[in-house]
């Protein structure tokens, strides 16, 4: 339940009743693709037992593309992963600037200036070398998130007398709907982390059960939060739902959100820089393994996220574009494609149909979402 759940009520504004269906459908599809992705890590031995022969998303991609090029698949997956992680970091900076500007409206500074101030507080990230520090920050982030959701939901429930289902759109514009699709997909993406998660489980046999329950509860929480928030504000729903709160709540919640955004930043940042650094330093290039070079890689990525946040300071549109490009690829396209490639001979007819359907659906959503999100950004820039 990341910070991007705050964009779901805004997605409902443009998708209407179909948005609720999409939140449920996305949960079911993401759960399914998570399972088939993990299935690609295993192969049967001579005794018919499943043995884990691959460890990462990159290993699966390389196995699928070994006839073309031994490392082509891994390169494609790594580029996609890094893009999604960096875009996530950019979104944290964008939302930090948005939150600060709304928390202190009497200070004569633009959102971009506030984003720079948030960026300064993140400079110590270049010195993070292990996941131990990141995990402690993420734990604090989770606690802050519970407080935020509790406050927003409590306020919405106090306004229940104003709720009306008439606020939902019966007819929707196709382009707005597709941007909403990207936002909803992006709120569920977790496939990047699943191979590592499954590999570290005490009992990997419980992975499928775990995936069912986590996606079920994620779906319930997302639907409940998005629905109550949209019914409370209707057509006035803003890109970041906390902007709709009364001023006495808004400052408190925005500062909590700011804390959460800054605490969330290190995880995708660390993951992205580790992937890039591992790719560059692979082999016997001693110059690329120096601590100074690692510091340079992290510093460059930190600056990249700031520059991108300055260029595209629009939270919902950027989230929709990211969800359409990398989110759809990592969540729908690649898992179904890899599963068909590696397991074709052992799949039943219905399983093949399911994989092909998911691939086609993911491709169409991705293509349409990219076009509409870019068009929306161009319109914003006038």
mmCIF file of N, CA and C in Angstrom, residues 224-288:
data_model
loop_
_atom_site.group_PDB
_atom_site.id
_atom_site.type_symbol
_atom_site.label_atom_id
_atom_site.label_comp_id
_atom_site.label_asym_id
_atom_site.label_seq_id
_atom_site.Cartn_x
_atom_site.Cartn_y
_atom_site.Cartn_z
ATOM 1 N N UNK A 224 -11.777 0.192 -0.815
ATOM 2 C CA UNK A 224 -12.419 0.914 0.284
ATOM 3 C C UNK A 224 -11.913 2.345 0.368
ATOM 4 N N UNK A 225 -10.599 2.502 0.296
ATOM 5 C CA UNK A 225 -10.000 3.839 0.408
ATOM 6 C C UNK A 225 -10.427 4.730 -0.767
ATOM 7 N N UNK A 226 -10.288 4.213 -1.982
ATOM 8 C CA UNK A 226 -10.626 4.997 -3.174
ATOM 9 C C UNK A 226 -12.107 5.362 -3.186
ATOM 10 N N UNK A 227 -12.957 4.410 -2.803
ATOM 11 C CA UNK A 227 -14.403 4.616 -2.839
ATOM 12 C C UNK A 227 -14.841 5.663 -1.813
ATOM 13 N N UNK A 228 -14.391 5.516 -0.562
ATOM 14 C CA UNK A 228 -14.799 6.458 0.482
ATOM 15 C C UNK A 228 -14.293 7.866 0.196
ATOM 16 N N UNK A 229 -13.063 7.972 -0.309
ATOM 17 C CA UNK A 229 -12.503 9.290 -0.618
ATOM 18 C C UNK A 229 -13.249 9.945 -1.779
ATOM 19 N N UNK A 230 -13.552 9.171 -2.830
ATOM 20 C CA UNK A 230 -14.250 9.748 -3.983
ATOM 21 C C UNK A 230 -15.686 10.136 -3.642
ATOM 22 N N UNK A 231 -16.372 9.303 -2.861
ATOM 23 C CA UNK A 231 -17.745 9.618 -2.466
ATOM 24 C C UNK A 231 -17.801 10.870 -1.594
ATOM 25 N N UNK A 232 -16.709 11.153 -0.903
ATOM 26 C CA UNK A 232 -16.659 12.333 -0.036
ATOM 27 C C UNK A 232 -16.501 13.611 -0.850
ATOM 28 N N UNK A 233 -15.648 13.586 -1.899
ATOM 29 C CA UNK A 233 -15.336 14.823 -2.626
ATOM 30 C C UNK A 233 -15.841 14.867 -4.072
ATOM 31 N N UNK A 234 -16.154 13.714 -4.650
ATOM 32 C CA UNK A 234 -16.744 13.701 -5.992
ATOM 33 C C UNK A 234 -15.911 14.414 -7.033
ATOM 34 N N UNK A 235 -16.533 15.337 -7.757
ATOM 35 C CA UNK A 235 -15.884 16.054 -8.853
ATOM 36 C C UNK A 235 -14.722 16.933 -8.392
ATOM 37 N N UNK A 236 -14.668 17.222 -7.097
ATOM 38 C CA UNK A 236 -13.602 18.064 -6.557
ATOM 39 C C UNK A 236 -12.367 17.263 -6.163
ATOM 40 N N UNK A 237 -12.386 15.957 -6.391
ATOM 41 C CA UNK A 237 -11.251 15.095 -6.046
ATOM 42 C C UNK A 237 -9.987 15.555 -6.772
ATOM 43 N N UNK A 238 -8.910 15.716 -6.021
ATOM 44 C CA UNK A 238 -7.649 16.215 -6.589
ATOM 45 C C UNK A 238 -6.656 15.073 -6.811
ATOM 46 N N UNK A 239 -5.567 15.392 -7.537
ATOM 47 C CA UNK A 239 -4.577 14.373 -7.897
ATOM 48 C C UNK A 239 -4.049 13.635 -6.671
ATOM 49 N N UNK A 240 -3.682 14.377 -5.634
ATOM 50 C CA UNK A 240 -3.260 13.778 -4.371
ATOM 51 C C UNK A 240 -4.402 14.037 -3.390
ATOM 52 N N UNK A 241 -5.072 12.992 -2.956
ATOM 53 C CA UNK A 241 -6.336 13.125 -2.235
ATOM 54 C C UNK A 241 -6.217 13.944 -0.959
ATOM 55 N N UNK A 242 -5.062 13.984 -0.337
ATOM 56 C CA UNK A 242 -4.898 14.741 0.908
ATOM 57 C C UNK A 242 -5.052 16.246 0.681
ATOM 58 N N UNK A 243 -4.925 16.703 -0.577
ATOM 59 C CA UNK A 243 -5.138 18.125 -0.874
ATOM 60 C C UNK A 243 -6.596 18.536 -0.653
ATOM 61 N N UNK A 244 -7.495 17.548 -0.576
ATOM 62 C CA UNK A 244 -8.919 17.840 -0.370
ATOM 63 C C UNK A 244 -9.278 18.043 1.109
ATOM 64 N N UNK A 245 -8.399 17.629 2.005
ATOM 65 C CA UNK A 245 -8.703 17.712 3.433
ATOM 66 C C UNK A 245 -8.795 19.164 3.900
ATOM 67 N N UNK A 246 -9.600 19.432 4.954
ATOM 68 C CA UNK A 246 -9.643 20.779 5.523
ATOM 69 C C UNK A 246 -8.260 21.193 6.013
ATOM 70 N N UNK A 247 -8.023 22.486 6.092
ATOM 71 C CA UNK A 247 -6.682 22.993 6.407
ATOM 72 C C UNK A 247 -6.129 22.461 7.717
ATOM 73 N N UNK A 248 -6.997 22.306 8.747
ATOM 74 C CA UNK A 248 -6.492 21.846 10.048
ATOM 75 C C UNK A 248 -6.020 20.395 10.006
ATOM 76 N N UNK A 249 -6.584 19.573 9.094
ATOM 77 C CA UNK A 249 -6.110 18.210 8.887
ATOM 78 C C UNK A 249 -4.989 18.161 7.854
ATOM 79 N N UNK A 250 -5.125 19.003 6.844
ATOM 80 C CA UNK A 250 -4.249 18.926 5.683
ATOM 81 C C UNK A 250 -2.776 19.113 6.034
ATOM 82 N N UNK A 251 -2.469 20.102 6.863
ATOM 83 C CA UNK A 251 -1.074 20.350 7.214
ATOM 84 C C UNK A 251 -0.473 19.152 7.939
ATOM 85 N N UNK A 252 -1.226 18.595 8.892
ATOM 86 C CA UNK A 252 -0.743 17.424 9.649
ATOM 87 C C UNK A 252 -0.511 16.233 8.734
ATOM 88 N N UNK A 253 -1.513 15.925 7.912
ATOM 89 C CA UNK A 253 -1.410 14.760 7.027
ATOM 90 C C UNK A 253 -0.330 14.964 5.964
ATOM 91 N N UNK A 254 -0.247 16.178 5.425
ATOM 92 C CA UNK A 254 0.770 16.452 4.407
ATOM 93 C C UNK A 254 2.179 16.306 4.948
ATOM 94 N N UNK A 255 2.390 16.713 6.193
ATOM 95 C CA UNK A 255 3.714 16.546 6.809
ATOM 96 C C UNK A 255 4.007 15.062 7.051
ATOM 97 N N UNK A 256 2.967 14.304 7.413
ATOM 98 C CA UNK A 256 3.134 12.847 7.556
ATOM 99 C C UNK A 256 3.464 12.217 6.202
ATOM 100 N N UNK A 257 2.753 12.679 5.155
ATOM 101 C CA UNK A 257 3.003 12.167 3.810
ATOM 102 C C UNK A 257 4.402 12.521 3.319
ATOM 103 N N UNK A 258 4.818 13.737 3.649
ATOM 104 C CA UNK A 258 6.166 14.160 3.279
ATOM 105 C C UNK A 258 7.201 13.253 3.930
ATOM 106 N N UNK A 259 6.989 12.968 5.213
ATOM 107 C CA UNK A 259 7.889 12.063 5.936
ATOM 108 C C UNK A 259 7.902 10.693 5.272
ATOM 109 N N UNK A 260 6.699 10.203 4.905
ATOM 110 C CA UNK A 260 6.601 8.889 4.245
ATOM 111 C C UNK A 260 7.297 8.879 2.895
ATOM 112 N N UNK A 261 7.102 9.947 2.112
ATOM 113 C CA UNK A 261 7.726 10.019 0.784
ATOM 114 C C UNK A 261 9.253 10.009 0.896
ATOM 115 N N UNK A 262 9.778 10.785 1.845
ATOM 116 C CA UNK A 262 11.235 10.859 2.022
ATOM 117 C C UNK A 262 11.799 9.546 2.559
ATOM 118 N N UNK A 263 11.026 8.865 3.417
ATOM 119 C CA UNK A 263 11.468 7.571 3.946
ATOM 120 C C UNK A 263 11.329 6.464 2.913
ATOM 121 N N UNK A 264 10.420 6.641 1.942
ATOM 122 C CA UNK A 264 10.208 5.634 0.888
ATOM 123 C C UNK A 264 11.272 5.713 -0.195
ATOM 124 N N UNK A 265 11.821 6.894 -0.396
ATOM 125 C CA UNK A 265 12.771 7.141 -1.486
ATOM 126 C C UNK A 265 13.986 6.197 -1.478
ATOM 127 N N UNK A 266 14.623 5.933 -0.312
ATOM 128 C CA UNK A 266 15.857 5.128 -0.321
ATOM 129 C C UNK A 266 15.735 3.732 -0.913
ATOM 130 N N UNK A 267 14.571 3.061 -0.741
ATOM 131 C CA UNK A 267 14.451 1.676 -1.239
ATOM 132 C C UNK A 267 14.542 1.572 -2.758
ATOM 133 N N UNK A 268 13.685 2.267 -3.540
ATOM 134 C CA UNK A 268 13.837 2.180 -4.999
ATOM 135 C C UNK A 268 15.157 2.771 -5.483
ATOM 136 N N UNK A 269 15.635 3.811 -4.797
ATOM 137 C CA UNK A 269 16.912 4.424 -5.177
ATOM 138 C C UNK A 269 18.057 3.438 -4.994
ATOM 139 N N UNK A 270 18.094 2.782 -3.843
ATOM 140 C CA UNK A 270 19.147 1.806 -3.555
ATOM 141 C C UNK A 270 19.075 0.636 -4.531
ATOM 142 N N UNK A 271 17.858 0.142 -4.786
ATOM 143 C CA UNK A 271 17.676 -0.994 -5.703
ATOM 144 C C UNK A 271 18.160 -0.658 -7.110
ATOM 145 N N UNK A 272 17.793 0.533 -7.598
ATOM 146 C CA UNK A 272 18.179 0.943 -8.950
ATOM 147 C C UNK A 272 19.690 1.091 -9.083
ATOM 148 N N UNK A 273 20.307 1.757 -8.117
ATOM 149 C CA UNK A 273 21.757 1.978 -8.200
ATOM 150 C C UNK A 273 22.533 0.672 -8.055
ATOM 151 N N UNK A 274 22.010 -0.264 -7.259
ATOM 152 C CA UNK A 274 22.676 -1.561 -7.109
ATOM 153 C C UNK A 274 22.650 -2.349 -8.423
ATOM 154 N N UNK A 275 21.513 -2.294 -9.125
ATOM 155 C CA UNK A 275 21.406 -2.995 -10.416
ATOM 156 C C UNK A 275 22.399 -2.412 -11.419
ATOM 157 N N UNK A 276 22.425 -1.077 -11.509
ATOM 158 C CA UNK A 276 23.327 -0.404 -12.456
ATOM 159 C C UNK A 276 24.790 -0.666 -12.096
ATOM 160 N N UNK A 277 25.100 -0.540 -10.818
ATOM 161 C CA UNK A 277 26.483 -0.739 -10.381
ATOM 162 C C UNK A 277 26.936 -2.178 -10.634
ATOM 163 N N UNK A 278 26.037 -3.148 -10.380
ATOM 164 C CA UNK A 278 26.371 -4.563 -10.607
ATOM 165 C C UNK A 278 26.622 -4.828 -12.095
ATOM 166 N N UNK A 279 25.824 -4.207 -12.963
ATOM 167 C CA UNK A 279 25.991 -4.396 -14.411
ATOM 168 C C UNK A 279 27.307 -3.784 -14.904
ATOM 169 N N UNK A 280 27.631 -2.597 -14.399
ATOM 170 C CA UNK A 280 28.851 -1.911 -14.844
ATOM 171 C C UNK A 280 30.109 -2.610 -14.336
ATOM 172 N N UNK A 281 30.058 -3.041 -13.077
ATOM 173 C CA UNK A 281 31.264 -3.604 -12.460
ATOM 174 C C UNK A 281 31.431 -5.100 -12.702
ATOM 175 N N UNK A 282 30.498 -5.693 -13.471
ATOM 176 C CA UNK A 282 30.577 -7.132 -13.758
ATOM 177 C C UNK A 282 31.852 -7.431 -14.553
ATOM 178 N N UNK A 283 32.560 -8.454 -14.125
ATOM 179 C CA UNK A 283 33.825 -8.784 -14.787
ATOM 180 C C UNK A 283 35.010 -8.400 -13.920
ATOM 181 N N UNK A 284 36.140 -8.128 -14.563
ATOM 182 C CA UNK A 284 37.375 -7.824 -13.830
ATOM 183 C C UNK A 284 37.802 -6.374 -13.969
ATOM 184 N N UNK A 285 36.850 -5.485 -14.104
ATOM 185 C CA UNK A 285 37.173 -4.072 -14.242
ATOM 186 C C UNK A 285 37.350 -3.458 -12.857
ATOM 187 N N UNK A 286 38.551 -3.491 -12.350
ATOM 188 C CA UNK A 286 38.820 -3.039 -10.983
ATOM 189 C C UNK A 286 38.478 -1.568 -10.777
ATOM 190 N N UNK A 287 38.604 -0.754 -11.834
ATOM 191 C CA UNK A 287 38.312 0.677 -11.706
ATOM 192 C C UNK A 287 36.842 0.932 -11.374
ATOM 193 N N UNK A 288 35.968 0.001 -11.834
ATOM 194 C CA UNK A 288 34.538 0.173 -11.620
ATOM 195 C C UNK A 288 34.081 -0.342 -10.250
#
